[in-house]
Amino acid sequence: MMQAKDKFFVAIDVGTIDEAKRLMDSLVDLVTHVKVGLQLATRSSWGEAVAAAHERGFRVFCDTKFKDIPNTMEQASFALTQHKPEFFTVMSDNSQAALEAVRRGVDKAAEGLKLVEKPKIIGVAMLTSISPEEGREIYGGNLQEKALQFAGNAADAGLEALVCSPEEIGLFRSQPKLNDVIIVTPGVRPAWAAAHDQQRFATPAEAIKKGADMLVIGRPITQPPSEIGSTQEAIKRIIGEIEEVL
């Protein structure tokens, strides 16, 4: 069974690769997984970010959120796989052809590289910053129903994992076709942390108890409240909370 420190990604949401390296250095021996996103990769590159994480022994999640036409999705996924991240995201509110193209791109690249472990493709069913009202405005329907539709499309395309908010975990787990997918849950905030811009969130223990496999935690760790103190103390508290429900 995974240890508590293996159950979450620390979000490396900083602007430069030097900042990212310093933050990663502070996490060595405390956690095993990190997430890098668009802010860092746009300033530097996905390859540089992945290399920095791997040099420090982390498994890395590239939060690419690819969304485009099928050919571009296939080529982008093929290109990203060259950097050998362990995980990356695509938006699953896309055509089935586009999601299947992502699967082809990864498989082709992995075959050429003779990878023992392919990157796991994570379908983002719905951004956790979207409120129910915004979901109806954007997608023309009930937010949870649309998230479930997009999740099902991702599973049908052979994606191994899904991102969903804490509110959708139980719904996803109730679907037979989603039984085997890895559920990655952002919008996770310990009780002592501010919600910031997340509309749908839960504590680490709540998310794990609902059925999440992995969590994504950013600012509560990288910018902890003054009463908590250091990043290291924040991690210690989060690990303790997860251990109580494993």
Short mmCIF file of C-alpha atoms in Angstrom, two decimals:
data_model
loop_
_atom_site.label_atom_id
_atom_site.label_comp_id
_atom_site.label_asym_id
_atom_site.label_seq_id
_atom_site.Cartn_x
_atom_site.Cartn_y
_atom_site.Cartn_z
CA MET A 1 0.00 0.00 0.00
CA MET A 2 1.18 3.51 -0.81
CA GLN A 3 2.46 5.59 2.07
CA ALA A 4 0.80 8.90 2.89
CA LYS A 5 3.68 10.88 1.36
CA ASP A 6 3.04 9.09 -1.96
CA LYS A 7 -0.62 10.09 -2.10
CA PHE A 8 -0.29 13.69 -3.25
CA PHE A 9 1.42 15.93 -5.77
CA VAL A 10 2.87 19.22 -4.59
CA ALA A 11 2.02 21.88 -7.16
CA ILE A 12 5.15 23.73 -8.29
CA ASP A 13 3.28 26.84 -9.39
CA VAL A 14 6.13 29.32 -9.72
CA GLY A 15 7.33 31.54 -12.52
CA THR A 16 10.92 30.50 -13.21
CA ILE A 17 12.92 27.31 -13.33
CA ASP A 18 15.28 28.64 -10.63
CA GLU A 19 12.33 29.17 -8.28
CA ALA A 20 11.06 25.70 -9.16
CA LYS A 21 14.41 24.12 -8.37
CA ARG A 22 14.60 25.87 -5.01
CA LEU A 23 11.09 24.76 -4.12
CA MET A 24 11.79 21.19 -5.24
CA ASP A 25 15.00 21.20 -3.16
CA SER A 26 12.92 22.01 -0.08
CA LEU A 27 10.68 18.99 -0.75
CA VAL A 28 13.35 16.31 -1.22
CA ASP A 29 12.88 13.37 1.17
CA LEU A 30 9.48 14.76 2.27
CA VAL A 31 7.27 13.91 -0.72
CA THR A 32 7.62 11.78 -3.84
CA HIS A 33 5.38 13.48 -6.44
CA VAL A 34 5.29 17.01 -7.87
CA LYS A 35 3.11 18.76 -10.43
CA VAL A 36 4.37 21.37 -12.88
CA GLY A 37 1.98 23.58 -14.79
CA LEU A 38 1.52 26.10 -17.54
CA GLN A 39 3.09 29.06 -15.73
CA LEU A 40 6.46 27.38 -15.35
CA ALA A 41 6.47 25.48 -18.64
CA THR A 42 5.53 28.59 -20.64
CA ARG A 43 8.40 30.54 -19.09
CA SER A 44 10.88 27.65 -19.36
CA SER A 45 9.84 24.37 -21.03
CA TRP A 46 8.18 21.08 -20.19
CA GLY A 47 11.45 19.29 -20.80
CA GLU A 48 13.41 21.51 -18.42
CA ALA A 49 10.74 21.22 -15.73
CA VAL A 50 10.56 17.42 -15.98
CA ALA A 51 14.34 17.12 -15.93
CA ALA A 52 14.57 19.26 -12.79
CA ALA A 53 12.01 17.06 -11.04
CA HIS A 54 13.65 13.81 -12.11
CA GLU A 55 17.09 15.01 -11.06
CA ARG A 56 15.70 15.34 -7.54
CA GLY A 57 14.06 11.94 -7.56
CA PHE A 58 10.44 13.05 -7.99
CA ARG A 59 7.73 11.49 -10.11
CA VAL A 60 6.29 14.32 -12.14
CA PHE A 61 2.84 15.30 -13.38
CA CYS A 62 2.79 17.74 -16.30
CA ASP A 63 -0.46 19.68 -16.10
CA THR A 64 -0.51 20.37 -19.82
CA LYS A 65 -4.33 20.36 -20.24
CA PHE A 66 -4.02 19.73 -23.97
CA LYS A 67 -7.16 20.54 -25.98
CA ASP A 68 -7.04 20.76 -29.76
CA ILE A 69 -7.89 18.93 -32.98
CA PRO A 70 -7.00 15.21 -33.11
CA ASN A 71 -3.81 15.51 -35.16
CA THR A 72 -2.39 18.22 -32.92
CA MET A 73 -3.35 16.25 -29.80
CA GLU A 74 -1.55 13.16 -31.13
CA GLN A 75 1.59 15.07 -32.06
CA ALA A 76 1.68 17.04 -28.79
CA SER A 77 1.29 13.85 -26.75
CA PHE A 78 3.99 12.15 -28.80
CA ALA A 79 6.30 15.12 -28.21
CA LEU A 80 5.65 15.34 -24.47
CA THR A 81 6.28 11.63 -24.00
CA GLN A 82 9.86 12.21 -25.18
CA HIS A 83 10.46 13.96 -21.83
CA LYS A 84 9.20 10.85 -19.95
CA PRO A 85 6.86 12.42 -17.38
CA GLU A 86 4.94 9.94 -15.28
CA PHE A 87 1.61 11.75 -15.79
CA PHE A 88 0.11 14.50 -17.95
CA THR A 89 -3.33 16.00 -18.48
CA VAL A 90 -5.67 16.56 -21.39
CA MET A 91 -9.08 18.19 -21.33
CA SER A 92 -11.68 15.46 -21.77
CA ASP A 93 -14.41 17.89 -22.85
CA ASN A 94 -13.26 17.19 -26.40
CA SER A 95 -14.18 14.86 -29.23
CA GLN A 96 -13.70 11.13 -28.87
CA ALA A 97 -11.37 11.23 -31.87
CA ALA A 98 -9.13 13.75 -30.09
CA LEU A 99 -8.95 11.67 -26.91
CA GLU A 100 -8.14 8.53 -28.88
CA ALA A 101 -5.43 10.49 -30.73
CA VAL A 102 -3.74 11.25 -27.40
CA ARG A 103 -3.64 7.54 -26.62
CA ARG A 104 -2.04 6.84 -30.01
CA GLY A 105 0.55 9.56 -29.56
CA VAL A 106 1.71 8.22 -26.21
CA ASP A 107 1.73 4.61 -27.38
CA LYS A 108 3.78 5.42 -30.49
CA ALA A 109 6.33 7.43 -28.53
CA ALA A 110 6.59 4.83 -25.77
CA GLU A 111 7.18 2.08 -28.32
CA GLY A 112 9.94 4.07 -29.99
CA LEU A 113 11.59 4.91 -26.68
CA LYS A 114 11.08 1.36 -25.36
CA LEU A 115 9.64 2.76 -22.16
CA VAL A 116 9.00 0.34 -19.32
CA GLU A 117 6.44 2.79 -17.89
CA LYS A 118 4.31 4.90 -20.21
CA PRO A 119 3.12 8.32 -19.04
CA LYS A 120 -0.35 7.98 -17.57
CA ILE A 121 -2.85 10.20 -19.38
CA ILE A 122 -5.15 12.08 -17.01
CA GLY A 123 -8.44 13.37 -18.41
CA VAL A 124 -9.64 16.60 -16.82
CA ALA A 125 -13.39 16.22 -16.65
CA MET A 126 -14.11 19.69 -15.29
CA LEU A 127 -11.95 22.47 -13.84
CA THR A 128 -12.47 22.74 -10.08
CA SER A 129 -12.70 26.55 -10.33
CA ILE A 130 -15.98 26.26 -12.27
CA SER A 131 -19.13 26.79 -10.21
CA PRO A 132 -22.42 24.97 -10.96
CA GLU A 133 -23.79 28.18 -12.48
CA GLU A 134 -20.76 28.58 -14.72
CA GLY A 135 -21.01 24.90 -15.68
CA ARG A 136 -24.55 25.41 -16.95
CA GLU A 137 -23.50 28.53 -18.83
CA ILE A 138 -20.45 26.92 -20.45
CA TYR A 139 -21.70 23.38 -21.08
CA GLY A 140 -25.46 23.86 -21.20
CA GLY A 141 -26.27 21.33 -18.50
CA ASN A 142 -25.85 20.10 -14.95
CA LEU A 143 -22.20 20.35 -13.97
CA GLN A 144 -21.92 16.87 -12.45
CA GLU A 145 -23.76 15.21 -15.34
CA LYS A 146 -21.45 16.87 -17.87
CA ALA A 147 -18.36 15.94 -15.82
CA LEU A 148 -19.52 12.32 -15.78
CA GLN A 149 -20.07 12.38 -19.54
CA PHE A 150 -16.56 13.73 -20.18
CA ALA A 151 -15.06 11.21 -17.75
CA GLY A 152 -16.78 8.34 -19.53
CA ASN A 153 -15.43 9.53 -22.86
CA ALA A 154 -11.91 9.58 -21.43
CA ALA A 155 -12.23 6.04 -20.08
CA ASP A 156 -13.58 4.82 -23.43
CA ALA A 157 -10.51 6.30 -25.13
CA GLY A 158 -8.17 4.33 -22.87
CA LEU A 159 -7.02 7.11 -20.56
CA GLU A 160 -5.76 5.70 -17.27
CA ALA A 161 -6.73 8.51 -14.90
CA LEU A 162 -9.20 11.32 -14.31
CA VAL A 163 -9.11 14.63 -12.53
CA CYS A 164 -12.27 15.45 -10.65
CA SER A 165 -13.28 17.71 -7.79
CA PRO A 166 -14.01 16.24 -4.36
CA GLU A 167 -17.72 16.59 -5.10
CA GLU A 168 -17.54 14.23 -8.07
CA ILE A 169 -15.43 11.44 -6.53
CA GLY A 170 -18.39 9.41 -5.28
CA LEU A 171 -20.24 9.88 -8.55
CA PHE A 172 -17.25 8.67 -10.56
CA ARG A 173 -16.66 5.71 -8.25
CA SER A 174 -20.29 4.62 -8.71
CA GLN A 175 -19.76 4.07 -12.45
CA PRO A 176 -18.58 0.55 -13.47
CA LYS A 177 -16.54 1.85 -16.42
CA LEU A 178 -14.59 4.11 -14.07
CA ASN A 179 -13.79 1.45 -11.47
CA ASP A 180 -10.19 0.97 -12.60
CA VAL A 181 -9.19 4.55 -13.35
CA ILE A 182 -6.90 6.53 -11.06
CA ILE A 183 -8.75 9.48 -9.56
CA VAL A 184 -6.63 12.60 -9.06
CA THR A 185 -8.29 15.29 -6.98
CA PRO A 186 -7.25 18.94 -6.88
CA GLY A 187 -9.20 21.49 -4.88
CA VAL A 188 -7.77 19.96 -1.69
CA ARG A 189 -7.38 22.28 1.26
CA PRO A 190 -6.59 21.32 4.86
CA ALA A 191 -9.03 22.88 7.34
CA TRP A 192 -6.35 25.41 8.30
CA ALA A 193 -5.84 26.69 4.71
CA ALA A 194 -7.75 29.30 2.70
CA ALA A 195 -9.95 28.17 -0.20
CA HIS A 196 -8.49 30.77 -2.61
CA ASP A 197 -10.08 30.38 -6.09
CA GLN A 198 -11.36 26.83 -5.74
CA GLN A 199 -15.17 26.57 -5.79
CA ARG A 200 -15.32 22.86 -4.92
CA PHE A 201 -12.81 21.63 -2.36
CA ALA A 202 -12.29 19.20 0.54
CA THR A 203 -9.69 18.41 3.17
CA PRO A 204 -7.08 15.74 2.35
CA ALA A 205 -8.75 13.21 4.67
CA GLU A 206 -12.20 13.87 3.18
CA ALA A 207 -10.95 13.40 -0.38
CA ILE A 208 -9.14 10.14 0.42
CA LYS A 209 -12.15 8.78 2.30
CA LYS A 210 -14.38 9.55 -0.69
CA GLY A 211 -12.15 7.44 -2.94
CA ALA A 212 -9.45 9.70 -4.40
CA ASP A 213 -6.21 7.90 -5.26
CA MET A 214 -4.02 10.97 -5.51
CA LEU A 215 -4.41 14.58 -4.38
CA VAL A 216 -3.00 17.83 -5.73
CA ILE A 217 -2.03 20.37 -3.08
CA GLY A 218 -0.35 23.67 -3.82
CA ARG A 219 -0.56 26.85 -1.80
CA PRO A 220 -1.28 25.23 1.60
CA ILE A 221 2.20 23.70 1.24
CA THR A 222 4.11 26.31 -0.73
CA GLN A 223 2.48 29.34 0.96
CA PRO A 224 1.28 28.02 4.34
CA PRO A 225 -0.47 30.36 6.79
CA SER A 226 1.82 32.08 9.26
CA GLU A 227 0.34 30.12 12.16
CA ILE A 228 1.42 26.86 10.46
CA GLY A 229 4.92 28.07 9.73
CA SER A 230 7.12 26.33 7.19
CA THR A 231 6.47 24.24 4.10
CA GLN A 232 7.95 21.29 5.97
CA GLU A 233 5.49 21.71 8.86
CA ALA A 234 2.58 21.96 6.41
CA ILE A 235 3.66 18.71 4.75
CA LYS A 236 4.01 16.99 8.13
CA ARG A 237 0.45 17.99 9.06
CA ILE A 238 -0.99 16.86 5.71
CA ILE A 239 0.79 13.50 5.88
CA GLY A 240 -0.53 13.00 9.40
CA GLU A 241 -4.07 13.73 8.25
CA ILE A 242 -3.84 11.26 5.36
CA GLU A 243 -2.30 8.57 7.58
CA GLU A 244 -5.37 8.68 9.80
CA VAL A 245 -7.64 7.49 6.97
CA LEU A 246 -5.37 5.03 5.12
#
